Short mmCIF file of C-alpha atoms and ligand atoms in Angstrom, two decimals:
data_model
loop_
_atom_site.label_atom_id
_atom_site.label_comp_id
_atom_site.label_asym_id
_atom_site.label_seq_id
_atom_site.Cartn_x
_atom_site.Cartn_y
_atom_site.Cartn_z
CA UNK A 29 -17.77 -91.39 26.87
CA UNK A 30 -18.16 -89.96 23.35
CA UNK A 31 -18.58 -86.49 24.82
CA UNK A 32 -15.32 -86.87 26.75
CA UNK A 33 -13.39 -87.95 23.66
CA UNK A 34 -14.85 -85.11 21.62
CA UNK A 35 -13.96 -82.63 24.35
CA UNK A 36 -10.41 -84.01 24.56
CA UNK A 37 -10.10 -83.51 20.81
CA UNK A 38 -11.13 -79.88 21.24
CA UNK A 39 -8.60 -79.45 24.05
CA UNK A 40 -5.90 -80.90 21.84
CA UNK A 41 -6.88 -78.68 18.89
CA UNK A 42 -6.71 -75.61 21.11
CA UNK A 43 -3.19 -76.36 22.44
CA UNK A 44 -1.93 -77.48 19.02
CA UNK A 45 -2.53 -73.90 17.84
CA UNK A 46 -0.13 -72.44 20.40
CA UNK A 47 1.66 -73.77 23.47
CA UNK A 48 1.22 -71.95 26.77
CA UNK A 49 3.18 -68.68 27.25
CA UNK A 50 4.59 -68.65 23.70
CA UNK A 51 2.28 -65.76 22.82
CA UNK A 52 4.67 -63.68 25.00
CA UNK A 53 7.54 -64.15 22.51
CA UNK A 54 8.09 -61.73 19.61
CA UNK A 55 11.17 -63.34 18.08
CA UNK A 56 11.23 -66.00 15.37
CA UNK A 57 9.56 -69.19 16.47
CA UNK A 58 11.98 -71.72 17.97
CA UNK A 59 14.93 -69.28 17.95
CA UNK A 60 17.03 -68.95 21.11
CA UNK A 61 15.64 -65.43 21.67
CA UNK A 62 12.06 -66.76 21.37
CA UNK A 63 12.69 -69.26 24.16
CA UNK A 64 14.48 -66.62 26.24
CA UNK A 65 11.44 -64.36 25.99
CA UNK A 66 9.07 -67.16 27.03
CA UNK A 67 11.25 -68.06 30.04
CA UNK A 68 11.83 -64.49 31.13
CA UNK A 69 8.12 -63.77 31.05
CA UNK A 70 7.12 -66.93 32.91
CA UNK A 71 9.44 -66.55 35.87
CA UNK A 72 9.05 -62.77 36.10
CA UNK A 73 5.32 -63.16 36.47
CA UNK A 74 5.18 -66.50 38.28
CA UNK A 75 8.35 -66.50 40.43
CA UNK A 76 6.71 -68.84 42.96
CA UNK A 77 7.11 -71.70 40.48
CA UNK A 78 10.73 -72.01 41.65
CA UNK A 79 9.86 -72.37 45.30
CA UNK A 80 7.08 -74.80 44.42
CA UNK A 81 8.96 -77.04 41.99
CA UNK A 82 12.38 -76.76 43.70
CA UNK A 83 14.03 -78.01 40.52
CA UNK A 84 17.55 -78.24 41.96
CA UNK A 85 16.50 -80.77 44.61
CA UNK A 86 15.94 -83.44 41.96
CA UNK A 87 19.44 -84.04 40.65
CA UNK A 88 19.71 -87.74 39.73
CA UNK A 89 16.04 -88.31 40.61
CA UNK A 90 13.40 -89.69 38.27
CA UNK A 91 10.92 -86.92 37.43
CA UNK A 92 7.83 -87.16 35.24
CA UNK A 93 6.25 -83.93 33.95
CA UNK A 94 2.73 -84.33 32.64
CA UNK A 95 1.72 -81.61 30.16
CA UNK A 96 5.07 -79.92 29.62
CA UNK A 97 3.67 -77.37 27.17
CA UNK A 98 6.44 -75.20 25.74
CA UNK A 99 8.81 -76.91 28.14
CA UNK A 100 9.99 -74.00 30.29
CA UNK A 101 9.77 -76.00 33.51
CA UNK A 102 10.92 -79.18 31.78
CA UNK A 103 14.28 -77.70 30.83
CA UNK A 104 14.80 -76.74 34.49
CA UNK A 105 14.66 -80.45 35.36
CA UNK A 106 17.31 -81.14 32.74
CA UNK A 107 19.50 -78.20 33.86
CA UNK A 108 19.23 -79.50 37.43
CA UNK A 109 20.44 -82.96 36.40
CA UNK A 110 17.17 -84.81 36.95
CA UNK A 111 16.38 -87.98 34.98
CA UNK A 112 13.37 -86.38 33.37
CA UNK A 113 10.52 -87.80 31.32
CA UNK A 114 7.57 -85.87 30.00
CA UNK A 115 4.37 -86.11 28.03
CA UNK A 116 1.99 -83.67 26.47
CA UNK A 117 -1.18 -84.13 24.42
CA UNK A 118 0.20 -82.07 21.54
CA UNK A 119 2.84 -82.31 18.84
CA UNK A 120 3.25 -78.53 19.10
CA UNK A 121 4.49 -78.89 22.71
CA UNK A 122 6.84 -81.73 21.74
CA UNK A 123 8.33 -79.57 18.96
CA UNK A 124 8.80 -76.59 21.27
CA UNK A 125 10.54 -78.76 23.84
CA UNK A 126 12.69 -80.67 21.32
CA UNK A 127 13.95 -77.42 19.75
CA UNK A 128 14.61 -76.00 23.15
CA UNK A 129 16.69 -78.95 24.27
CA UNK A 130 18.75 -78.74 21.08
CA UNK A 131 19.28 -74.97 21.23
CA UNK A 132 20.62 -75.06 24.81
CA UNK A 133 22.60 -78.30 24.27
CA UNK A 134 20.87 -79.83 27.26
CA UNK A 135 21.39 -83.44 28.33
CA UNK A 136 18.85 -85.71 26.64
CA UNK A 137 15.69 -86.47 28.62
CA UNK A 138 14.89 -90.07 29.43
CA UNK A 139 11.75 -89.82 27.31
CA UNK A 140 9.49 -87.10 25.89
CA UNK A 141 6.46 -87.88 23.84
CA UNK A 142 2.89 -87.15 22.89
CA UNK A 143 0.52 -88.97 25.25
CA UNK A 144 -2.59 -88.56 27.34
CA UNK A 145 -2.47 -87.70 31.04
CA UNK A 146 -5.51 -89.93 31.55
CA UNK A 147 -3.64 -92.99 30.26
CA UNK A 148 0.04 -92.58 31.10
CA UNK A 149 2.33 -94.88 29.10
CA UNK A 150 4.43 -95.82 32.16
CA UNK A 151 4.34 -98.69 34.62
CA UNK A 152 3.26 -98.01 38.19
CA UNK A 153 5.54 -96.89 41.03
CA UNK A 154 8.32 -95.47 38.87
CA UNK A 155 9.00 -91.82 39.62
CA UNK A 156 10.49 -89.94 42.53
CA UNK A 157 8.38 -86.94 41.53
CA UNK A 158 5.20 -86.58 39.47
CA UNK A 159 4.85 -82.94 38.40
CA UNK A 160 2.08 -81.24 36.44
CA UNK A 161 1.58 -77.49 36.29
CA UNK A 162 -1.70 -76.09 35.03
CA UNK A 163 -2.67 -79.14 33.00
CA UNK A 164 -4.99 -81.63 34.58
CA UNK A 165 -7.96 -79.21 34.90
CA UNK A 166 -7.95 -79.07 31.07
CA UNK A 167 -8.36 -82.83 30.70
CA UNK A 168 -12.01 -83.98 30.54
CA UNK A 169 -11.55 -86.54 33.29
CA UNK A 170 -9.38 -84.66 35.75
CA UNK A 171 -9.82 -87.16 38.53
CA UNK A 172 -8.65 -89.99 36.31
CA UNK A 173 -5.61 -87.91 35.31
CA UNK A 174 -4.72 -87.22 38.95
CA UNK A 175 -5.09 -90.95 39.73
CA UNK A 176 -2.78 -91.77 36.83
CA UNK A 177 -0.13 -89.34 38.04
CA UNK A 178 -0.26 -90.80 41.52
CA UNK A 179 -0.14 -94.36 40.13
CA UNK A 180 3.24 -93.84 38.46
CA UNK A 181 4.92 -92.22 41.48
CA UNK A 182 6.83 -94.65 43.65
CA UNK A 183 5.72 -95.13 47.29
CA UNK A 184 7.56 -92.44 49.23
CA UNK A 185 7.82 -90.28 46.10
CA UNK A 186 6.29 -86.84 45.71
CA UNK A 187 3.36 -85.31 43.85
CA UNK A 188 3.40 -81.63 42.83
CA UNK A 189 0.61 -80.24 40.71
CA UNK A 190 -1.08 -76.92 40.07
CA UNK A 191 -4.85 -76.78 39.56
CA UNK A 192 -6.94 -73.66 39.01
CA UNK A 193 -8.93 -72.15 41.88
CA UNK A 194 -12.53 -71.59 40.83
CA UNK A 195 -13.12 -69.13 43.68
CA UNK A 196 -10.42 -66.69 42.54
CA UNK A 197 -10.32 -63.07 41.43
CA UNK A 198 -9.18 -64.33 38.00
CA UNK A 199 -12.31 -66.40 37.48
CA UNK A 200 -14.51 -63.64 38.97
CA UNK A 201 -13.04 -61.31 36.30
CA UNK A 202 -14.01 -63.70 33.54
CA UNK A 203 -17.48 -64.04 35.04
CA UNK A 204 -17.94 -60.23 35.14
CA UNK A 205 -16.89 -59.89 31.48
CA UNK A 206 -18.65 -62.91 30.04
CA UNK A 207 -21.72 -63.21 32.29
CA UNK A 208 -22.52 -60.01 34.20
CA UNK A 209 -21.67 -57.46 31.53
CA UNK A 210 -23.46 -59.57 28.88
CA UNK A 211 -26.71 -59.57 30.88
CA UNK A 212 -26.54 -63.17 32.13
CA UNK A 213 -25.61 -62.84 35.81
CA UNK A 214 -27.16 -66.22 36.63
CA UNK A 215 -24.22 -67.98 34.94
CA UNK A 216 -21.81 -69.60 37.44
CA UNK A 217 -18.05 -69.32 37.96
CA UNK A 218 -17.92 -72.93 36.80
CA UNK A 219 -19.58 -71.90 33.52
CA UNK A 220 -17.22 -68.93 33.02
CA UNK A 221 -14.18 -71.22 33.38
CA UNK A 222 -15.60 -73.98 31.23
CA UNK A 223 -16.47 -71.70 28.30
CA UNK A 224 -14.07 -68.80 28.55
CA UNK A 225 -10.75 -69.91 30.00
CA UNK A 226 -8.30 -71.27 27.44
CA UNK A 227 -9.39 -74.63 25.98
CA UNK A 228 -13.02 -75.79 26.19
CA UNK A 229 -14.06 -77.52 29.37
CA UNK A 230 -11.53 -75.99 31.78
CA UNK A 231 -12.36 -76.59 35.42
CA UNK A 232 -11.38 -75.05 38.72
CA UNK A 233 -11.48 -76.44 42.25
CA UNK A 234 -11.94 -75.23 45.79
CA UNK A 235 -9.52 -76.45 48.46
CA UNK A 236 -12.10 -78.80 49.94
CA UNK A 237 -12.86 -80.33 46.54
CA UNK A 238 -9.14 -81.01 46.03
CA UNK A 239 -8.76 -82.50 49.51
CA UNK A 240 -11.77 -84.74 48.87
CA UNK A 241 -10.32 -86.09 45.63
CA UNK A 242 -6.89 -86.63 47.12
CA UNK A 243 -8.26 -88.29 50.27
CA UNK A 244 -9.27 -91.26 48.07
CA UNK A 245 -5.69 -91.76 46.87
CA UNK A 246 -2.63 -93.25 48.64
CA UNK A 247 -1.24 -89.86 49.72
CA UNK A 248 -0.15 -88.15 52.90
CA UNK A 249 1.23 -84.73 53.90
CA UNK A 250 -1.07 -82.94 51.45
CA UNK A 251 -0.41 -79.21 51.33
CA UNK A 252 -2.07 -76.52 49.25
CA UNK A 253 -0.38 -73.18 48.75
CA UNK A 254 -2.52 -70.77 46.74
CA UNK A 255 -0.75 -68.17 44.64
CA UNK A 256 -2.02 -64.98 42.98
CA UNK A 257 -1.33 -64.37 39.32
CA UNK A 258 -1.25 -61.45 36.93
CA UNK A 259 -4.96 -61.88 36.20
CA UNK A 260 -5.93 -61.83 39.86
CA UNK A 261 -6.56 -58.09 39.71
CA UNK A 262 -9.23 -55.80 38.34
CA UNK A 263 -8.38 -54.97 34.78
CA UNK A 264 -9.87 -52.50 32.29
CA UNK A 265 -8.88 -49.07 33.47
CA UNK A 266 -6.09 -47.20 35.33
CA UNK A 267 -8.91 -45.94 37.60
CA UNK A 268 -8.86 -49.35 39.26
CA UNK A 269 -5.24 -48.92 40.45
CA UNK A 270 -6.11 -47.90 44.03
CA UNK A 271 -8.58 -50.79 44.16
CA UNK A 272 -5.92 -53.18 42.99
CA UNK A 273 -3.55 -51.88 45.62
CA UNK A 274 -6.17 -52.73 48.27
CA UNK A 275 -6.81 -56.08 46.63
CA UNK A 276 -3.14 -57.02 46.74
CA UNK A 277 -3.05 -56.05 50.40
CA UNK A 278 -6.14 -58.15 51.14
CA UNK A 279 -4.60 -61.06 49.18
CA UNK A 280 -1.50 -60.92 51.33
CA UNK A 281 -3.53 -60.85 54.54
CA UNK A 282 -5.63 -63.81 53.43
CA UNK A 283 -2.58 -65.88 52.37
CA UNK A 284 -3.73 -65.38 48.75
CA UNK A 285 -6.78 -67.61 49.22
CA UNK A 286 -8.42 -65.86 46.26
CA UNK A 287 -5.46 -66.45 43.93
CA UNK A 288 -5.92 -68.45 40.73
CA UNK A 289 -3.27 -71.14 41.26
CA UNK A 290 -3.57 -73.92 43.85
CA UNK A 291 -0.05 -75.38 44.15
CA UNK A 292 -0.58 -78.81 45.67
CA UNK A 293 2.05 -81.10 47.08
CA UNK A 294 1.82 -84.53 48.70
CA UNK A 295 3.77 -87.73 49.31
CA UNK A 296 2.68 -91.17 48.11
CA UNK A 297 2.21 -93.75 50.82
CA UNK A 298 2.99 -97.45 50.45
CA UNK A 299 -0.60 -98.54 49.60
C1 SAM B 309 -1.86 -74.28 30.27
S1 SAM B 309 -0.80 -75.35 29.36
C2 SAM B 309 0.42 -75.67 30.63
C3 SAM B 309 1.71 -76.15 30.05
C4 SAM B 309 2.89 -76.17 31.02
N1 SAM B 309 2.75 -77.13 32.08
C5 SAM B 309 3.08 -74.79 31.56
O1 SAM B 309 2.91 -74.60 32.76
O2 SAM B 309 3.40 -73.91 30.75
C6 SAM B 309 -1.73 -76.83 29.30
C7 SAM B 309 -1.04 -77.99 28.62
O3 SAM B 309 -1.71 -79.21 29.00
C8 SAM B 309 -1.70 -80.08 27.94
N2 SAM B 309 -2.78 -81.05 28.11
C9 SAM B 309 -4.10 -80.82 28.23
N3 SAM B 309 -4.77 -81.98 28.40
C10 SAM B 309 -3.84 -82.97 28.42
C11 SAM B 309 -3.89 -84.38 28.55
N4 SAM B 309 -5.04 -85.03 28.69
N5 SAM B 309 -2.73 -85.07 28.47
C12 SAM B 309 -1.55 -84.45 28.32
N6 SAM B 309 -1.44 -83.07 28.21
C13 SAM B 309 -2.57 -82.37 28.25
C14 SAM B 309 -1.90 -79.14 26.73
O4 SAM B 309 -1.51 -79.76 25.54
C15 SAM B 309 -1.04 -77.96 27.11
O5 SAM B 309 0.27 -78.09 26.64
#
């Protein structure tokens, strides 16, 4: 237990330093241009987020976003007219999102606050949609965080979350750099993710591991769409360009099974 709380503290410290994607902005922090740069970058490189989240379908619906980070997706819920609530582990994320809402004169969210995904401060069976993108694999007890997200969704409501794929080109790249090229090829993909992907203790899951976890929860219609990201290619030299061309082709043929992002959706059953 102590180890988990120490690890969570490290995760928090990491994300307090900088919220996700904000390293892409060059303009003054919290200026309109800064947020524009973050948003432009995110949806240029991860356009599939729109087809996954389908923000505009949630007008008037109660949405909870867990781990809103800099708030780029969260403001889409507000723009779409959703009744949106959100939590993040860090004050930094809350400040990013609060400034963003002010700058764009967006309608106020129902609630945004600092809280822990593993202990959500909401009663059960509340939300039409529970959404979490690239968050729960950072929390020490990911299964507990998934259970919490499902708990607060109303029966008949939807779950949408993105978890990292351990068996992806992205993780293989990290393994090559941190394990193979440093003379320790016996290290695993799990190790590479845990020690060298963003905050300490990051995890990644195979499709069958995700299905196993979700099968224990009151869910039906589980779907996993895997997406390739900017880091699912061989980096380091222009010489790899032809290889990357082939890789992209193979990715398309294999329905991007080796992509880094598992975009998971499901519906909560009446348990
Ligand atoms: C990779 S960022 C993703 C942020 C945002 N969802 C996005 O896609 O840009 C991970 C975020 O998860 C948050 N986080 C990590 N563990 C958490 C926890 N236990 N509870 C709430 N938020 C958490 C971090 O503070 C950070 O903002």
